[in-house]
Amino acid sequence: SQQGEEDPQALSIQEGENATMNCSYKTSINNLQWYRQNSGRGLVHLILIRSNEREKHSGRLRVTLDTSKKSSSLLITASRAADTASYFCATAPQGAQKLVFGQGTRLTINP
Amino acid sequence: DAGITQSPRHKVTETGTPVTLRCHQTENHRYMYWYRQDPGHGLRLIHYSYGVKDTDKGEVSDGYSVSRSKTEDFLLTLESATSSQTSVYFCAISEELRGREYGYTFGSGTRLTVV
């Protein structure tokens, strides 16, 4: 079964608003990563947060990680139409050289 | 994406026929992966490789085999395609980001339809 589960499955907001997506996972991890997928394309790596980190920023992206709750959130601030995509969390289980992906959140930014 | 290509991009095949998908990388990465993507399931790992002739199963490996005779090529074979294998297949390579951490770079995908 999937390691990560994301919430919500779909999110539609107005341009300029902030978008928040959540991810939960089941086992101990080395790190958690977020990826973006534009329609018809492969996934693109956005950001990685280590298991000993609580928050990380990259441009308009802010990721938090709560290992006690086994959850993470991705915040995109000041959304743009170009942010329309599906977003996936992926966990790197301890001792494994492979990522396990969630089902993704489909984000739509309305102009 | 830089250094990783999948072929073909699209394929329609008949039930029961063998199909081979190819993933080619130009950057000498050790780890390569095959995932399938289906609505409601996200990405699921089929097989992965950690070196030439070194492969291991993922969570949905039944009906699939892989081969890696050269560092740059990772082949995924459906020995006898079934309709349940209609999917989008992604290849990925593992790249070191910093220290001992790694992230994936994905190919553009192969859309396979089994009729």
PDB file of C-alpha atoms in Angstrom:
ATOM      1  CA  SER A   1       0.000   0.000   0.000  1.00  0.00           C
ATOM      2  CA  GLN A   2       1.081   3.581  -0.461  1.00  0.00           C
ATOM      3  CA  GLN A   3       3.334   5.064   2.144  1.00  0.00           C
ATOM      4  CA  GLY A   4       1.981   8.549   1.682  1.00  0.00           C
ATOM      5  CA  GLU A   5      -1.544   9.791   1.514  1.00  0.00           C
ATOM      6  CA  GLU A   6      -2.362  13.300   0.460  1.00  0.00           C
ATOM      7  CA  ASP A   7      -5.152  15.620   1.314  1.00  0.00           C
ATOM      8  CA  PRO A   8      -7.064  17.081  -0.365  1.00  0.00           C
ATOM      9  CA  GLN A   9      -7.197  15.070  -3.576  1.00  0.00           C
ATOM     10  CA  ALA A  10      -8.141  18.218  -5.478  1.00  0.00           C
ATOM     11  CA  LEU A  11      -7.898  21.906  -4.657  1.00  0.00           C
ATOM     12  CA  SER A  12      -9.129  24.886  -6.644  1.00  0.00           C
ATOM     13  CA  ILE A  13      -8.248  28.437  -5.606  1.00  0.00           C
ATOM     14  CA  GLN A  14      -8.009  31.918  -7.054  1.00  0.00           C
ATOM     15  CA  GLU A  15      -4.749  33.318  -8.329  1.00  0.00           C
ATOM     16  CA  GLY A  16      -2.902  35.135  -5.589  1.00  0.00           C
ATOM     17  CA  GLU A  17      -4.271  32.967  -2.798  1.00  0.00           C
ATOM     18  CA  ASN A  18      -2.176  30.506  -0.825  1.00  0.00           C
ATOM     19  CA  ALA A  19      -2.487  26.755  -1.410  1.00  0.00           C
ATOM     20  CA  THR A  20      -1.872  24.183   1.288  1.00  0.00           C
ATOM     21  CA  MET A  21      -1.525  20.449   0.693  1.00  0.00           C
ATOM     22  CA  ASN A  22      -1.001  17.791   3.326  1.00  0.00           C
ATOM     23  CA  CYS A  23       0.723  14.431   3.312  1.00  0.00           C
ATOM     24  CA  SER A  24       0.655  11.632   5.860  1.00  0.00           C
ATOM     25  CA  TYR A  25       2.916   8.603   5.926  1.00  0.00           C
ATOM     26  CA  LYS A  26       3.267   5.411   7.892  1.00  0.00           C
ATOM     27  CA  THR A  27       6.859   4.448   8.655  1.00  0.00           C
ATOM     28  CA  SER A  28      10.092   6.052   9.793  1.00  0.00           C
ATOM     29  CA  ILE A  29      11.746   8.083   7.097  1.00  0.00           C
ATOM     30  CA  ASN A  30      15.094   9.644   6.230  1.00  0.00           C
ATOM     31  CA  ASN A  31      13.479  12.517   4.395  1.00  0.00           C
ATOM     32  CA  LEU A  32      10.318  13.620   2.658  1.00  0.00           C
ATOM     33  CA  GLN A  33      10.186  15.207  -0.769  1.00  0.00           C
ATOM     34  CA  TRP A  34       7.619  17.067  -2.819  1.00  0.00           C
ATOM     35  CA  TYR A  35       7.270  16.808  -6.577  1.00  0.00           C
ATOM     36  CA  ARG A  36       5.177  18.617  -9.150  1.00  0.00           C
ATOM     37  CA  GLN A  37       3.685  17.092 -12.277  1.00  0.00           C
ATOM     38  CA  ASN A  38       2.312  19.159 -15.092  1.00  0.00           C
ATOM     39  CA  SER A  39      -0.265  17.483 -17.285  1.00  0.00           C
ATOM     40  CA  GLY A  40       1.294  14.890 -19.580  1.00  0.00           C
ATOM     41  CA  ARG A  41       4.776  15.315 -18.143  1.00  0.00           C
ATOM     42  CA  GLY A  42       7.089  13.569 -15.724  1.00  0.00           C
ATOM     43  CA  LEU A  43       7.432  14.593 -12.107  1.00  0.00           C
ATOM     44  CA  VAL A  44       9.817  17.379 -11.160  1.00  0.00           C
ATOM     45  CA  HIS A  45      11.564  17.571  -7.788  1.00  0.00           C
ATOM     46  CA  LEU A  46      10.613  20.644  -5.765  1.00  0.00           C
ATOM     47  CA  ILE A  47      12.017  20.381  -2.269  1.00  0.00           C
ATOM     48  CA  LEU A  48      13.404  17.922   0.266  1.00  0.00           C
ATOM     49  CA  ILE A  49      13.073  18.111   4.035  1.00  0.00           C
ATOM     50  CA  ARG A  50      15.147  15.908   6.310  1.00  0.00           C
ATOM     51  CA  SER A  51      13.643  13.968   9.178  1.00  0.00           C
ATOM     52  CA  ASN A  52      15.451  16.218  11.682  1.00  0.00           C
ATOM     53  CA  GLU A  53      14.120  19.417  10.110  1.00  0.00           C
ATOM     54  CA  ARG A  54      10.780  20.992  10.947  1.00  0.00           C
ATOM     55  CA  GLU A  55      10.444  23.636   8.265  1.00  0.00           C
ATOM     56  CA  LYS A  56      12.057  24.520   4.988  1.00  0.00           C
ATOM     57  CA  HIS A  57      11.597  27.298   2.459  1.00  0.00           C
ATOM     58  CA  SER A  58      12.332  27.576  -1.228  1.00  0.00           C
ATOM     59  CA  GLY A  59      11.042  30.655  -3.004  1.00  0.00           C
ATOM     60  CA  ARG A  60       7.248  30.618  -2.641  1.00  0.00           C
ATOM     61  CA  LEU A  61       7.286  27.102  -1.211  1.00  0.00           C
ATOM     62  CA  ARG A  62       7.186  26.312   2.470  1.00  0.00           C
ATOM     63  CA  VAL A  63       7.328  22.742   3.709  1.00  0.00           C
ATOM     64  CA  THR A  64       6.777  21.568   7.252  1.00  0.00           C
ATOM     65  CA  LEU A  65       7.407  18.149   8.714  1.00  0.00           C
ATOM     66  CA  ASP A  66       6.045  16.690  11.938  1.00  0.00           C
ATOM     67  CA  THR A  67       7.624  13.295  12.484  1.00  0.00           C
ATOM     68  CA  SER A  68       5.624  12.680  15.657  1.00  0.00           C
ATOM     69  CA  LYS A  69       2.423  12.869  13.610  1.00  0.00           C
ATOM     70  CA  LYS A  70       4.032  11.447  10.483  1.00  0.00           C
ATOM     71  CA  SER A  71       2.751  14.310   8.423  1.00  0.00           C
ATOM     72  CA  SER A  72       3.969  17.091   6.168  1.00  0.00           C
ATOM     73  CA  SER A  73       2.448  20.095   4.499  1.00  0.00           C
ATOM     74  CA  LEU A  74       3.337  22.051   1.391  1.00  0.00           C
ATOM     75  CA  LEU A  75       2.339  25.701   1.239  1.00  0.00           C
ATOM     76  CA  ILE A  76       2.510  27.635  -2.009  1.00  0.00           C
ATOM     77  CA  THR A  77       2.164  31.339  -1.388  1.00  0.00           C
ATOM     78  CA  ALA A  78       0.818  33.933  -3.814  1.00  0.00           C
ATOM     79  CA  SER A  79      -0.282  31.270  -6.288  1.00  0.00           C
ATOM     80  CA  ARG A  80       0.000  31.776 -10.031  1.00  0.00           C
ATOM     81  CA  ALA A  81      -1.755  30.142 -12.950  1.00  0.00           C
ATOM     82  CA  ALA A  82       1.512  28.361 -13.752  1.00  0.00           C
ATOM     83  CA  ASP A  83       1.279  26.540 -10.410  1.00  0.00           C
ATOM     84  CA  THR A  84      -1.621  24.516 -11.783  1.00  0.00           C
ATOM     85  CA  ALA A  85      -0.351  20.937 -11.574  1.00  0.00           C
ATOM     86  CA  SER A  86      -0.497  17.801  -9.466  1.00  0.00           C
ATOM     87  CA  TYR A  87       1.688  17.718  -6.389  1.00  0.00           C
ATOM     88  CA  PHE A  88       3.054  14.542  -4.852  1.00  0.00           C
ATOM     89  CA  CYS A  89       4.783  13.842  -1.608  1.00  0.00           C
ATOM     90  CA  ALA A  90       7.363  11.074  -1.550  1.00  0.00           C
ATOM     91  CA  THR A  91       8.998   9.468   1.429  1.00  0.00           C
ATOM     92  CA  ALA A  92      12.408   7.890   1.655  1.00  0.00           C
ATOM     93  CA  PRO A  93      12.000   5.032   4.144  1.00  0.00           C
ATOM     94  CA  GLN A  94      14.953   4.353   6.374  1.00  0.00           C
ATOM     95  CA  GLY A  95      17.276   1.767   4.885  1.00  0.00           C
ATOM     96  CA  ALA A  96      15.722   1.865   1.434  1.00  0.00           C
ATOM     97  CA  GLN A  97      17.085   3.493  -1.697  1.00  0.00           C
ATOM     98  CA  LYS A  98      13.656   4.064  -3.195  1.00  0.00           C
ATOM     99  CA  LEU A  99      10.910   6.612  -2.830  1.00  0.00           C
ATOM    100  CA  VAL A 100       7.295   5.850  -2.069  1.00  0.00           C
ATOM    101  CA  PHE A 101       4.804   8.285  -3.542  1.00  0.00           C
ATOM    102  CA  GLY A 102       1.416   9.446  -2.403  1.00  0.00           C
ATOM    103  CA  GLN A 103      -1.585   9.697  -4.692  1.00  0.00           C
ATOM    104  CA  GLY A 104      -1.146  13.402  -5.235  1.00  0.00           C
ATOM    105  CA  THR A 105      -3.156  16.603  -4.950  1.00  0.00           C
ATOM    106  CA  ARG A 106      -4.447  18.178  -8.122  1.00  0.00           C
ATOM    107  CA  LEU A 107      -4.155  21.938  -7.773  1.00  0.00           C
ATOM    108  CA  THR A 108      -6.012  24.317 -10.061  1.00  0.00           C
ATOM    109  CA  ILE A 109      -5.302  28.039  -9.958  1.00  0.00           C
ATOM    110  CA  ASN A 110      -8.121  30.090 -11.420  1.00  0.00           C
ATOM    111  CA  PRO A 111      -7.220  33.452 -12.998  1.00  0.00           C
TER     112      PRO A 111
ATOM    113  CA  ASP B   1      14.364  16.110 -18.686  1.00  0.00           C
ATOM    114  CA  ALA B   2      18.107  16.288 -18.560  1.00  0.00           C
ATOM    115  CA  GLY B   3      19.836  13.014 -19.374  1.00  0.00           C
ATOM    116  CA  ILE B   4      16.928  10.596 -19.320  1.00  0.00           C
ATOM    117  CA  THR B   5      14.756   9.520 -22.230  1.00  0.00           C
ATOM    118  CA  GLN B   6      11.987   6.973 -22.569  1.00  0.00           C
ATOM    119  CA  SER B   7      10.878   5.200 -25.708  1.00  0.00           C
ATOM    120  CA  PRO B   8       8.393   4.852 -27.156  1.00  0.00           C
ATOM    121  CA  ARG B   9       6.313   7.787 -25.916  1.00  0.00           C
ATOM    122  CA  HIS B  10       3.067   6.116 -26.923  1.00  0.00           C
ATOM    123  CA  LYS B  11       2.203   2.536 -27.756  1.00  0.00           C
ATOM    124  CA  VAL B  12      -0.957   0.592 -28.461  1.00  0.00           C
ATOM    125  CA  THR B  13      -0.648  -3.164 -28.308  1.00  0.00           C
ATOM    126  CA  GLU B  14      -2.913  -6.178 -28.275  1.00  0.00           C
ATOM    127  CA  THR B  15      -3.599  -8.398 -25.308  1.00  0.00           C
ATOM    128  CA  GLY B  16      -1.136 -11.257 -25.100  1.00  0.00           C
ATOM    129  CA  THR B  17       1.684  -9.613 -27.012  1.00  0.00           C
ATOM    130  CA  PRO B  18       5.097  -8.868 -25.496  1.00  0.00           C
ATOM    131  CA  VAL B  19       6.061  -5.248 -25.029  1.00  0.00           C
ATOM    132  CA  THR B  20       9.389  -3.685 -24.084  1.00  0.00           C
ATOM    133  CA  LEU B  21       9.813  -0.144 -22.869  1.00  0.00           C
ATOM    134  CA  ARG B  22      13.217   1.474 -22.818  1.00  0.00           C
ATOM    135  CA  CYS B  23      14.761   3.972 -20.455  1.00  0.00           C
ATOM    136  CA  HIS B  24      18.077   5.530 -21.390  1.00  0.00           C
ATOM    137  CA  GLN B  25      20.249   7.786 -19.253  1.00  0.00           C
ATOM    138  CA  THR B  26      23.418   9.622 -20.185  1.00  0.00           C
ATOM    139  CA  GLU B  27      24.792  10.501 -16.751  1.00  0.00           C
ATOM    140  CA  ASN B  28      26.027   7.160 -15.392  1.00  0.00           C
ATOM    141  CA  HIS B  29      23.630   7.011 -12.453  1.00  0.00           C
ATOM    142  CA  ARG B  30      23.632   3.795 -10.520  1.00  0.00           C
ATOM    143  CA  TYR B  31      19.964   3.638  -9.497  1.00  0.00           C
ATOM    144  CA  MET B  32      17.111   3.466 -12.000  1.00  0.00           C
ATOM    145  CA  TYR B  33      13.406   2.850 -11.408  1.00  0.00           C
ATOM    146  CA  TRP B  34      10.237   1.960 -13.249  1.00  0.00           C
ATOM    147  CA  TYR B  35       6.921   3.263 -11.945  1.00  0.00           C
ATOM    148  CA  ARG B  36       3.421   3.086 -13.285  1.00  0.00           C
ATOM    149  CA  GLN B  37       0.899   5.844 -12.768  1.00  0.00           C
ATOM    150  CA  ASP B  38      -2.820   5.192 -12.640  1.00  0.00           C
ATOM    151  CA  PRO B  39      -5.733   7.374 -11.535  1.00  0.00           C
ATOM    152  CA  GLY B  40      -6.426   6.893  -7.852  1.00  0.00           C
ATOM    153  CA  HIS B  41      -3.154   5.067  -7.244  1.00  0.00           C
ATOM    154  CA  GLY B  42      -0.485   7.667  -7.746  1.00  0.00           C
ATOM    155  CA  LEU B  43       2.892   6.231  -8.696  1.00  0.00           C
ATOM    156  CA  ARG B  44       3.660   2.647  -7.827  1.00  0.00           C
ATOM    157  CA  LEU B  45       7.090   1.076  -8.069  1.00  0.00           C
ATOM    158  CA  ILE B  46       7.377  -1.865 -10.464  1.00  0.00           C
ATOM    159  CA  HIS B  47      11.096  -2.702 -10.411  1.00  0.00           C
ATOM    160  CA  TYR B  48      14.304  -0.918  -9.747  1.00  0.00           C
ATOM    161  CA  SER B  49      17.986  -1.445 -10.439  1.00  0.00           C
ATOM    162  CA  TYR B  50      21.027  -0.639  -8.357  1.00  0.00           C
ATOM    163  CA  GLY B  51      23.618  -1.539 -10.966  1.00  0.00           C
ATOM    164  CA  VAL B  52      24.311  -3.587 -14.064  1.00  0.00           C
ATOM    165  CA  LYS B  53      22.486  -6.902 -13.740  1.00  0.00           C
ATOM    166  CA  ASP B  54      21.302  -5.926 -10.235  1.00  0.00           C
ATOM    167  CA  THR B  55      17.560  -5.511 -10.000  1.00  0.00           C
ATOM    168  CA  ASP B  56      14.833  -5.921  -7.420  1.00  0.00           C
ATOM    169  CA  LYS B  57      11.063  -6.008  -7.303  1.00  0.00           C
ATOM    170  CA  GLY B  58       8.779  -3.207  -6.292  1.00  0.00           C
ATOM    171  CA  GLU B  59       5.219  -3.372  -5.007  1.00  0.00           C
ATOM    172  CA  VAL B  60       3.537  -4.163  -8.358  1.00  0.00           C
ATOM    173  CA  SER B  61       6.064  -6.391 -10.130  1.00  0.00           C
ATOM    174  CA  ASP B  62       3.749  -9.250 -11.195  1.00  0.00           C
ATOM    175  CA  GLY B  63       3.595  -9.514 -14.982  1.00  0.00           C
ATOM    176  CA  TYR B  64       6.727  -7.423 -15.483  1.00  0.00           C
ATOM    177  CA  SER B  65      10.397  -8.197 -15.907  1.00  0.00           C
ATOM    178  CA  VAL B  66      13.390  -5.908 -16.252  1.00  0.00           C
ATOM    179  CA  SER B  67      16.919  -6.062 -17.518  1.00  0.00           C
ATOM    180  CA  ARG B  68      19.958  -3.867 -17.163  1.00  0.00           C
ATOM    181  CA  SER B  69      22.873  -5.057 -19.245  1.00  0.00           C
ATOM    182  CA  LYS B  70      24.448  -1.594 -19.465  1.00  0.00           C
ATOM    183  CA  THR B  71      24.531   1.260 -16.975  1.00  0.00           C
ATOM    184  CA  GLU B  72      22.691   3.561 -19.337  1.00  0.00           C
ATOM    185  CA  ASP B  73      19.748   1.325 -20.277  1.00  0.00           C
ATOM    186  CA  PHE B  74      16.964  -0.095 -18.132  1.00  0.00           C
ATOM    187  CA  LEU B  75      14.353  -2.140 -19.988  1.00  0.00           C
ATOM    188  CA  LEU B  76      10.882  -2.996 -18.782  1.00  0.00           C
ATOM    189  CA  THR B  77       9.167  -5.967 -20.430  1.00  0.00           C
ATOM    190  CA  LEU B  78       5.567  -7.037 -20.294  1.00  0.00           C
ATOM    191  CA  GLU B  79       5.847 -10.678 -21.290  1.00  0.00           C
ATOM    192  CA  SER B  80       2.168 -10.988 -22.228  1.00  0.00           C
ATOM    193  CA  ALA B  81       0.351  -7.691 -22.029  1.00  0.00           C
ATOM    194  CA  THR B  82      -3.038  -7.511 -20.309  1.00  0.00           C
ATOM    195  CA  SER B  83      -5.612  -4.731 -20.219  1.00  0.00           C
ATOM    196  CA  SER B  84      -4.785  -4.102 -16.551  1.00  0.00           C
ATOM    197  CA  GLN B  85      -1.339  -3.003 -17.674  1.00  0.00           C
ATOM    198  CA  THR B  86      -2.755  -0.057 -19.578  1.00  0.00           C
ATOM    199  CA  SER B  87      -1.050   2.807 -17.810  1.00  0.00           C
ATOM    200  CA  VAL B  88       1.516   5.557 -18.020  1.00  0.00           C
ATOM    201  CA  TYR B  89       4.993   4.248 -17.268  1.00  0.00           C
ATOM    202  CA  PHE B  90       7.709   6.460 -15.872  1.00  0.00           C
ATOM    203  CA  CYS B  91      11.376   5.806 -15.581  1.00  0.00           C
ATOM    204  CA  ALA B  92      13.428   7.662 -12.997  1.00  0.00           C
ATOM    205  CA  ILE B  93      17.041   7.991 -11.998  1.00  0.00           C
ATOM    206  CA  SER B  94      18.288   8.757  -8.542  1.00  0.00           C
ATOM    207  CA  GLU B  95      20.566  11.768  -8.192  1.00  0.00           C
ATOM    208  CA  GLU B  96      22.474  12.871  -5.134  1.00  0.00           C
ATOM    209  CA  LEU B  97      21.160  16.206  -3.908  1.00  0.00           C
ATOM    210  CA  ARG B  98      23.471  16.911  -1.016  1.00  0.00           C
ATOM    211  CA  GLY B  99      25.381  14.717   1.352  1.00  0.00           C
ATOM    212  CA  ARG B 100      23.839  11.269   1.227  1.00  0.00           C
ATOM    213  CA  GLU B 101      20.387  12.394   0.161  1.00  0.00           C
ATOM    214  CA  TYR B 102      18.935  11.806  -3.240  1.00  0.00           C
ATOM    215  CA  GLY B 103      16.036  12.876  -5.389  1.00  0.00           C
ATOM    216  CA  TYR B 104      14.596  11.569  -8.601  1.00  0.00           C
ATOM    217  CA  THR B 105      14.683  12.862 -12.122  1.00  0.00           C
ATOM    218  CA  PHE B 106      11.895  11.463 -14.222  1.00  0.00           C
ATOM    219  CA  GLY B 107      11.557  10.733 -17.882  1.00  0.00           C
ATOM    220  CA  SER B 108       8.601  12.054 -19.848  1.00  0.00           C
ATOM    221  CA  GLY B 109       6.685   8.810 -19.621  1.00  0.00           C
ATOM    222  CA  THR B 110       5.325   6.131 -21.953  1.00  0.00           C
ATOM    223  CA  ARG B 111       1.588   5.903 -22.413  1.00  0.00           C
ATOM    224  CA  LEU B 112       0.754   2.247 -23.021  1.00  0.00           C
ATOM    225  CA  THR B 113      -2.670   1.069 -24.103  1.00  0.00           C
ATOM    226  CA  VAL B 114      -3.450  -2.649 -24.204  1.00  0.00           C
ATOM    227  CA  VAL B 115      -6.521  -3.450 -26.303  1.00  0.00           C
TER     228      VAL B 115
END
